[in-house]
XYZ file of C-alpha atoms in Angstrom:
445
model
C 46.623 19.490 -10.475
C 49.507 18.666 -8.158
C 50.486 15.097 -7.509
C 50.676 14.074 -3.892
C 54.095 13.143 -2.574
C 54.817 11.276 0.616
C 57.362 12.568 3.101
C 56.554 11.375 6.587
C 58.012 10.891 10.042
C 61.306 12.791 10.334
C 61.278 16.553 9.634
C 62.319 18.197 6.392
C 65.386 19.841 7.885
C 67.049 16.433 8.102
C 66.243 15.657 4.450
C 68.722 18.376 3.558
C 71.192 17.450 6.284
C 71.718 13.945 4.895
C 73.571 15.415 1.891
C 76.868 15.179 3.789
C 77.386 11.506 4.642
C 80.629 10.231 6.217
C 83.069 7.553 5.162
C 82.968 3.964 6.307
C 86.034 3.147 8.339
C 86.136 -0.151 6.463
C 84.683 -0.022 2.969
C 84.483 -3.792 2.786
C 82.315 -4.035 5.878
C 80.099 -1.227 4.637
C 79.517 -2.936 1.308
C 78.804 -6.234 3.027
C 76.208 -4.611 5.242
C 74.083 -3.946 2.162
C 73.581 -7.631 1.545
C 70.755 -8.000 4.046
C 67.070 -8.207 3.330
C 65.602 -4.722 3.674
C 62.210 -5.503 2.171
C 59.208 -3.851 3.785
C 57.435 -6.651 5.645
C 53.943 -5.193 5.767
C 51.215 -4.568 3.260
C 51.871 -1.590 1.028
C 49.393 1.274 1.420
C 47.105 1.934 -1.515
C 47.989 5.001 -3.586
C 46.727 8.093 -1.809
C 45.724 6.147 1.319
C 47.891 8.238 3.656
C 46.504 11.611 2.602
C 42.934 10.304 2.446
C 43.217 9.084 6.026
C 44.590 12.463 7.080
C 41.780 14.254 5.275
C 39.273 12.216 7.274
C 41.119 13.002 10.505
C 41.153 16.725 9.694
C 37.425 16.683 8.930
C 36.765 14.890 12.233
C 38.526 17.527 14.326
C 37.148 20.420 12.301
C 33.637 19.160 12.988
C 34.350 18.883 16.716
C 35.862 22.379 16.824
C 32.877 23.811 14.951
C 30.736 22.639 17.885
C 33.253 23.638 20.579
C 35.532 26.387 19.195
C 37.422 26.878 22.460
C 38.437 23.256 22.995
C 42.213 23.537 23.318
C 42.841 19.794 23.108
C 40.934 19.399 19.852
C 42.725 22.423 18.400
C 46.087 20.909 19.334
C 45.082 17.594 17.749
C 43.997 19.416 14.590
C 47.347 21.213 14.493
C 49.116 17.894 14.800
C 47.121 16.472 11.902
C 47.850 19.515 9.756
C 51.527 18.921 10.536
C 51.248 15.303 9.370
C 49.658 16.523 6.153
C 52.504 18.994 5.632
C 54.990 16.156 5.886
C 52.897 13.896 3.669
C 52.473 16.391 0.825
C 55.347 18.855 1.097
C 52.808 21.679 0.745
C 53.972 24.534 2.990
C 50.428 25.843 3.513
C 49.761 22.945 5.883
C 52.570 24.132 8.155
C 50.907 27.531 8.395
C 47.573 25.928 9.270
C 49.302 23.767 11.885
C 50.875 26.838 13.451
C 47.557 28.720 13.536
C 45.724 25.803 15.163
C 48.472 25.331 17.771
C 48.460 29.015 18.710
C 44.675 28.999 19.027
C 44.976 25.930 21.216
C 47.450 27.654 23.534
C 45.210 30.722 23.695
C 42.445 28.550 25.146
C 44.639 26.114 27.078
C 47.869 27.766 28.134
C 49.004 25.171 30.706
C 49.866 21.492 30.286
C 49.460 21.736 26.523
C 52.531 19.904 25.319
C 50.867 18.798 22.086
C 50.470 22.385 20.894
C 54.028 23.255 21.928
C 55.389 20.318 19.967
C 53.488 21.380 16.854
C 55.032 24.838 17.174
C 58.466 23.277 17.701
C 58.158 21.285 14.483
C 56.929 24.327 12.560
C 59.859 26.357 13.927
C 62.192 23.615 12.747
C 60.624 23.681 9.281
C 61.246 27.447 9.248
C 64.880 26.752 10.187
C 64.344 28.615 13.448
C 66.218 25.947 15.365
C 66.768 28.045 18.467
C 63.021 28.415 18.916
C 62.486 24.714 18.216
C 64.996 23.833 20.935
C 63.390 26.280 23.366
C 59.928 24.828 22.857
C 61.119 21.219 23.017
C 63.024 21.935 26.222
C 59.882 23.474 27.664
C 58.018 20.217 26.985
C 60.663 18.107 28.696
C 61.651 14.466 28.254
C 58.815 13.237 26.044
C 60.166 11.280 23.053
C 58.821 13.731 20.472
C 60.476 16.633 22.299
C 63.784 14.784 22.535
C 63.631 13.994 18.814
C 63.289 17.733 18.109
C 66.445 18.280 20.147
C 68.302 15.676 18.090
C 67.402 17.161 14.722
C 67.791 20.796 15.759
C 71.170 20.214 17.394
C 72.338 18.435 14.248
C 71.202 21.332 12.095
C 73.061 23.842 14.263
C 76.254 21.801 14.239
C 76.138 20.709 17.888
C 76.686 17.065 17.167
C 77.751 16.265 20.722
C 74.428 17.498 22.094
C 72.564 15.692 19.320
C 74.318 12.459 20.288
C 73.403 12.907 23.957
C 69.756 13.440 23.018
C 69.783 10.504 20.600
C 71.246 8.155 23.205
C 68.621 9.292 25.697
C 65.894 8.720 23.115
C 67.093 5.171 22.471
C 67.101 4.451 26.194
C 63.616 5.851 26.575
C 61.952 4.637 23.386
C 63.952 2.262 21.142
C 61.634 2.768 18.189
C 62.081 3.068 14.436
C 62.316 6.850 14.675
C 64.772 6.803 17.568
C 67.167 4.318 15.928
C 67.003 6.205 12.641
C 67.776 9.520 14.314
C 70.796 8.068 16.051
C 71.891 6.667 12.696
C 71.924 10.222 11.395
C 73.966 11.369 14.369
C 76.467 8.570 13.827
C 76.858 9.550 10.167
C 77.607 13.102 11.286
C 80.317 11.673 13.562
C 81.919 9.574 10.832
C 80.776 6.258 12.300
C 79.319 4.483 9.283
C 79.316 1.034 10.832
C 77.417 2.359 13.837
C 75.021 4.174 11.525
C 74.334 0.979 9.593
C 73.650 -0.883 12.822
C 71.208 1.809 13.922
C 69.423 2.055 10.564
C 69.151 -1.752 10.514
C 67.775 -1.733 14.062
C 65.273 0.919 12.962
C 64.035 -1.300 10.136
C 63.785 -4.277 12.508
C 61.693 -2.174 14.911
C 59.239 -0.845 12.314
C 55.490 -1.308 12.634
C 52.831 -1.389 9.947
C 51.669 2.121 10.794
C 55.098 3.720 10.265
C 55.408 3.401 6.506
C 56.831 6.910 5.994
C 59.557 6.482 8.594
C 60.315 2.991 7.313
C 60.889 4.211 3.790
C 62.862 7.236 4.930
C 65.273 5.012 6.858
C 65.867 2.867 3.770
C 66.491 6.010 1.756
C 69.039 7.240 4.287
C 70.837 3.915 4.167
C 70.766 3.982 0.369
C 72.247 7.472 0.408
C 75.068 6.282 2.636
C 75.942 3.474 0.226
C 75.612 5.722 -2.832
C 78.120 8.184 -1.391
C 80.562 5.305 -0.856
C 80.412 4.155 -4.473
C 78.082 1.208 -3.765
C 75.563 2.101 -6.443
C 73.982 -1.354 -6.723
C 73.217 -1.516 -3.004
C 71.847 2.015 -3.078
C 69.602 1.144 -6.022
C 68.202 -1.841 -4.128
C 67.281 0.333 -1.170
C 65.771 3.110 -3.296
C 63.841 0.526 -5.340
C 62.347 -0.919 -2.174
C 61.349 2.542 -0.977
C 59.656 3.216 -4.308
C 57.988 -0.207 -4.363
C 56.187 0.772 -1.174
C 55.636 4.468 -1.954
C 56.043 4.905 -5.732
C 56.360 8.704 -5.610
C 58.563 8.985 -2.529
C 60.469 12.225 -3.194
C 63.792 11.588 -1.448
C 64.225 8.187 -3.096
C 63.386 9.646 -6.509
C 65.763 12.582 -6.060
C 68.601 10.361 -4.860
C 67.968 7.824 -7.617
C 68.081 10.647 -10.162
C 71.537 11.553 -8.837
C 72.712 7.958 -9.319
C 71.400 7.930 -12.883
C 73.079 11.241 -13.664
C 76.399 9.979 -12.352
C 76.019 6.974 -14.666
C 75.306 9.308 -17.597
C 71.681 8.161 -17.821
C 70.222 11.640 -18.136
C 66.837 10.620 -19.556
C 66.239 8.283 -16.602
C 67.349 10.965 -14.148
C 64.974 13.472 -15.694
C 62.113 10.979 -15.517
C 62.687 10.378 -11.806
C 62.726 14.099 -11.059
C 59.559 14.675 -13.067
C 57.758 12.140 -10.867
C 58.408 14.042 -7.631
C 55.928 16.888 -8.052
C 53.929 18.667 -10.696
C 55.117 22.249 -10.360
C 52.395 24.878 -10.331
C 52.325 28.477 -9.193
C 49.042 27.897 -7.373
C 50.379 25.226 -5.024
C 54.029 25.744 -3.980
C 55.816 22.672 -2.691
C 59.016 22.325 -0.691
C 60.458 20.125 -3.455
C 59.795 22.520 -6.338
C 63.176 24.222 -6.256
C 64.995 20.893 -5.759
C 63.385 19.479 -8.893
C 64.021 22.631 -10.932
C 67.656 22.791 -9.859
C 68.094 19.094 -10.619
C 66.619 19.519 -14.080
C 68.855 22.548 -14.644
C 71.913 20.490 -13.731
C 70.871 17.852 -16.281
C 70.518 20.527 -18.969
C 74.002 21.771 -18.134
C 75.436 18.250 -18.256
C 73.952 17.926 -21.744
C 75.560 21.193 -22.805
C 72.284 23.141 -22.886
C 73.242 26.269 -20.955
C 70.183 28.220 -22.131
C 67.853 25.490 -20.908
C 69.636 25.412 -17.558
C 69.356 29.187 -17.215
C 65.605 29.053 -17.806
C 65.139 26.425 -15.079
C 67.412 28.278 -12.646
C 65.361 31.414 -13.209
C 62.144 29.547 -12.373
C 63.701 28.099 -9.233
C 64.982 31.531 -8.249
C 61.482 33.023 -8.394
C 60.206 30.380 -5.980
C 63.123 30.634 -3.605
C 62.994 34.432 -3.487
C 59.328 34.266 -2.572
C 60.207 32.080 0.411
C 63.158 34.239 1.446
C 61.177 37.473 1.110
C 58.111 36.456 3.099
C 60.262 34.777 5.753
C 57.964 31.780 5.999
C 60.317 28.929 5.247
C 63.804 30.397 4.863
C 65.590 28.709 1.992
C 68.420 31.249 2.128
C 70.926 28.438 1.766
C 69.102 26.985 -1.220
C 68.939 30.385 -2.929
C 72.653 30.943 -2.315
C 73.428 27.500 -3.746
C 71.403 28.287 -6.853
C 73.192 31.619 -7.340
C 76.560 29.903 -7.034
C 75.574 27.108 -9.411
C 74.390 29.614 -11.989
C 77.691 31.439 -11.660
C 76.788 35.009 -12.560
C 79.414 37.425 -11.225
C 76.767 39.878 -10.057
C 75.181 37.244 -7.802
C 78.248 36.555 -5.671
C 77.791 39.342 -3.138
C 74.210 38.274 -2.506
C 75.224 34.630 -2.123
C 77.772 35.670 0.506
C 75.222 37.809 2.320
C 72.698 34.970 2.344
C 75.211 32.456 3.669
C 76.552 34.807 6.343
C 72.967 35.123 7.573
C 72.311 31.394 7.301
C 75.298 30.284 9.365
C 73.938 32.266 12.284
C 71.096 29.727 12.365
C 72.507 26.578 10.828
C 76.046 25.178 10.982
C 75.778 21.659 9.655
C 78.417 20.461 7.145
C 76.317 21.208 4.078
C 75.730 24.815 5.135
C 79.393 25.389 5.951
C 80.415 23.776 2.662
C 78.245 26.218 0.702
C 79.661 29.120 2.732
C 83.167 27.913 1.866
C 82.130 27.714 -1.810
C 80.923 31.329 -1.766
C 84.066 32.520 0.033
C 86.239 30.666 -2.474
C 84.458 32.323 -5.377
C 85.210 35.667 -3.732
C 88.880 34.774 -3.367
C 88.635 34.798 0.421
C 90.579 31.574 0.721
C 91.624 31.712 4.363
C 88.017 32.274 5.440
C 86.900 29.456 3.152
C 89.498 27.200 4.777
C 88.191 28.072 8.251
C 84.610 27.302 7.191
C 85.641 23.962 5.739
C 87.538 22.968 8.864
C 84.434 23.783 10.887
C 82.377 21.598 8.531
C 84.727 18.659 9.091
C 85.338 19.061 12.806
C 82.882 16.377 14.017
C 84.249 13.709 11.701
C 81.875 13.871 8.728
C 83.520 12.284 5.687
C 82.080 13.236 2.324
C 83.900 13.073 -1.007
C 82.497 16.344 -2.327
C 83.390 18.233 0.848
C 86.884 16.713 0.886
C 87.371 17.688 -2.741
C 86.367 21.308 -2.135
C 88.660 21.398 0.899
C 91.468 20.207 -1.369
C 90.752 22.938 -3.906
C 90.938 25.527 -1.127
C 94.228 24.189 0.226
C 95.677 24.101 -3.267
C 94.689 27.712 -3.871
C 96.522 28.643 -0.662
C 99.645 26.813 -1.836
C 99.304 24.028 0.750
C 100.171 21.128 -1.560
C 100.500 18.449 1.099
C 97.143 19.284 2.681
C 95.484 19.504 -0.745
C 96.830 16.081 -1.730
C 95.595 14.622 1.551
C 92.063 15.919 0.961
C 91.986 14.727 -2.663
C 93.120 11.285 -1.529
C 90.442 11.282 1.182
C 87.818 12.068 -1.461
C 88.931 9.088 -3.565
C 89.070 6.798 -0.543
C 85.637 7.904 0.594
C 84.060 7.181 -2.790
C 86.239 5.300 -5.297
C 83.758 6.264 -8.040
C 84.156 9.996 -7.329
C 85.395 10.891 -10.803
C 84.990 13.990 -12.967
C 81.437 12.989 -13.895
C 80.502 12.665 -10.228
C 82.030 16.056 -9.512
C 80.021 17.621 -12.335
C 76.804 16.034 -11.072
C 77.478 17.154 -7.488
C 78.527 20.656 -8.533
C 82.135 20.612 -7.328
C 83.878 20.327 -10.674
C 85.659 23.653 -10.536
C 89.123 23.843 -11.977
C 92.067 23.126 -9.722
């Protein structure tokens, strides 16, 4: 039996993107911003209430479609509900059902069917086919949901300027929880932490009772920002509030596990990861490989290389299945796993995977992993170019700065290396050797 997890509101592509969070221009003001009251003001949903409500909605539309199989509007609505279930559970099969329903809808109603197009745009985004997501959203026009697809897809492809334009337009059109939160993500990508905090705070102030998933996601983003600045206590408060409302919220659990690991609390970190999903072969989940890789890292931190290898192998099987069938990409995640595991024979494949991935996705995290692979291959100048591309919009992340410093040092650029190492320390004063080991950038200098 698989436990249900709750990931709602903003698409999964951005859950990965948040890994590279920029520096506050003033660390004091950033820390002070965490002193506010970020408690969820509404009644917490009962356990399983979200998925039960979606199950009822699915049954409602399925019954209607059984009576009228060619009703394009009902098919589009069903596709939209399948999409909500995909976000709520992390089960990729719901994305496939959403896509099938949306295509059937368009077959019966080919004009003025924006709902079906938006479902397909979100599925394309989940597949990491950002060009197709942008095409479909542009076809829909200025509707808020279409503009939000443009924000997230432009961020994923490294076009932060276009993402900012879309985010500003979304705020002007619909200053909602989702809109403010999306612009907070854009501001983090631009290195504007204070602006990001203002937007995330505005998002929380604008939340409604029916937006629990988005509300908790925004708090998790804000917690991640503080965690990557060395403000662990503030981050813990935000993650704790997210988990008070949704006790098995995956992103909060995963991020909290990272905090525990950095503090050397490996048992607590393992417990948090084990709460995300119950991993089964029968029901693959988008978080399976994240949990397995996290558990492998904990084994390695404890000195259990054999245990880590076993978990990496299990994660590899799942990721290869996704890469092979082409359903939901995960090339970057497979390359990361191969690099973490460190087998010499895996390096050429990791490079091939990342060279393919950067044709689709050029956010800082993707470019950082490309630079990692190039560094392992001794292609230092190319690694330097990839890292400069990762940093070009202003993102400030201690792990990325540290890797950039390693690359500059390998090239004999001592001044540049020292500057990057200092930037890493300034970005996160707690970015010590333990943090580097937890984040996977503790390679010898």
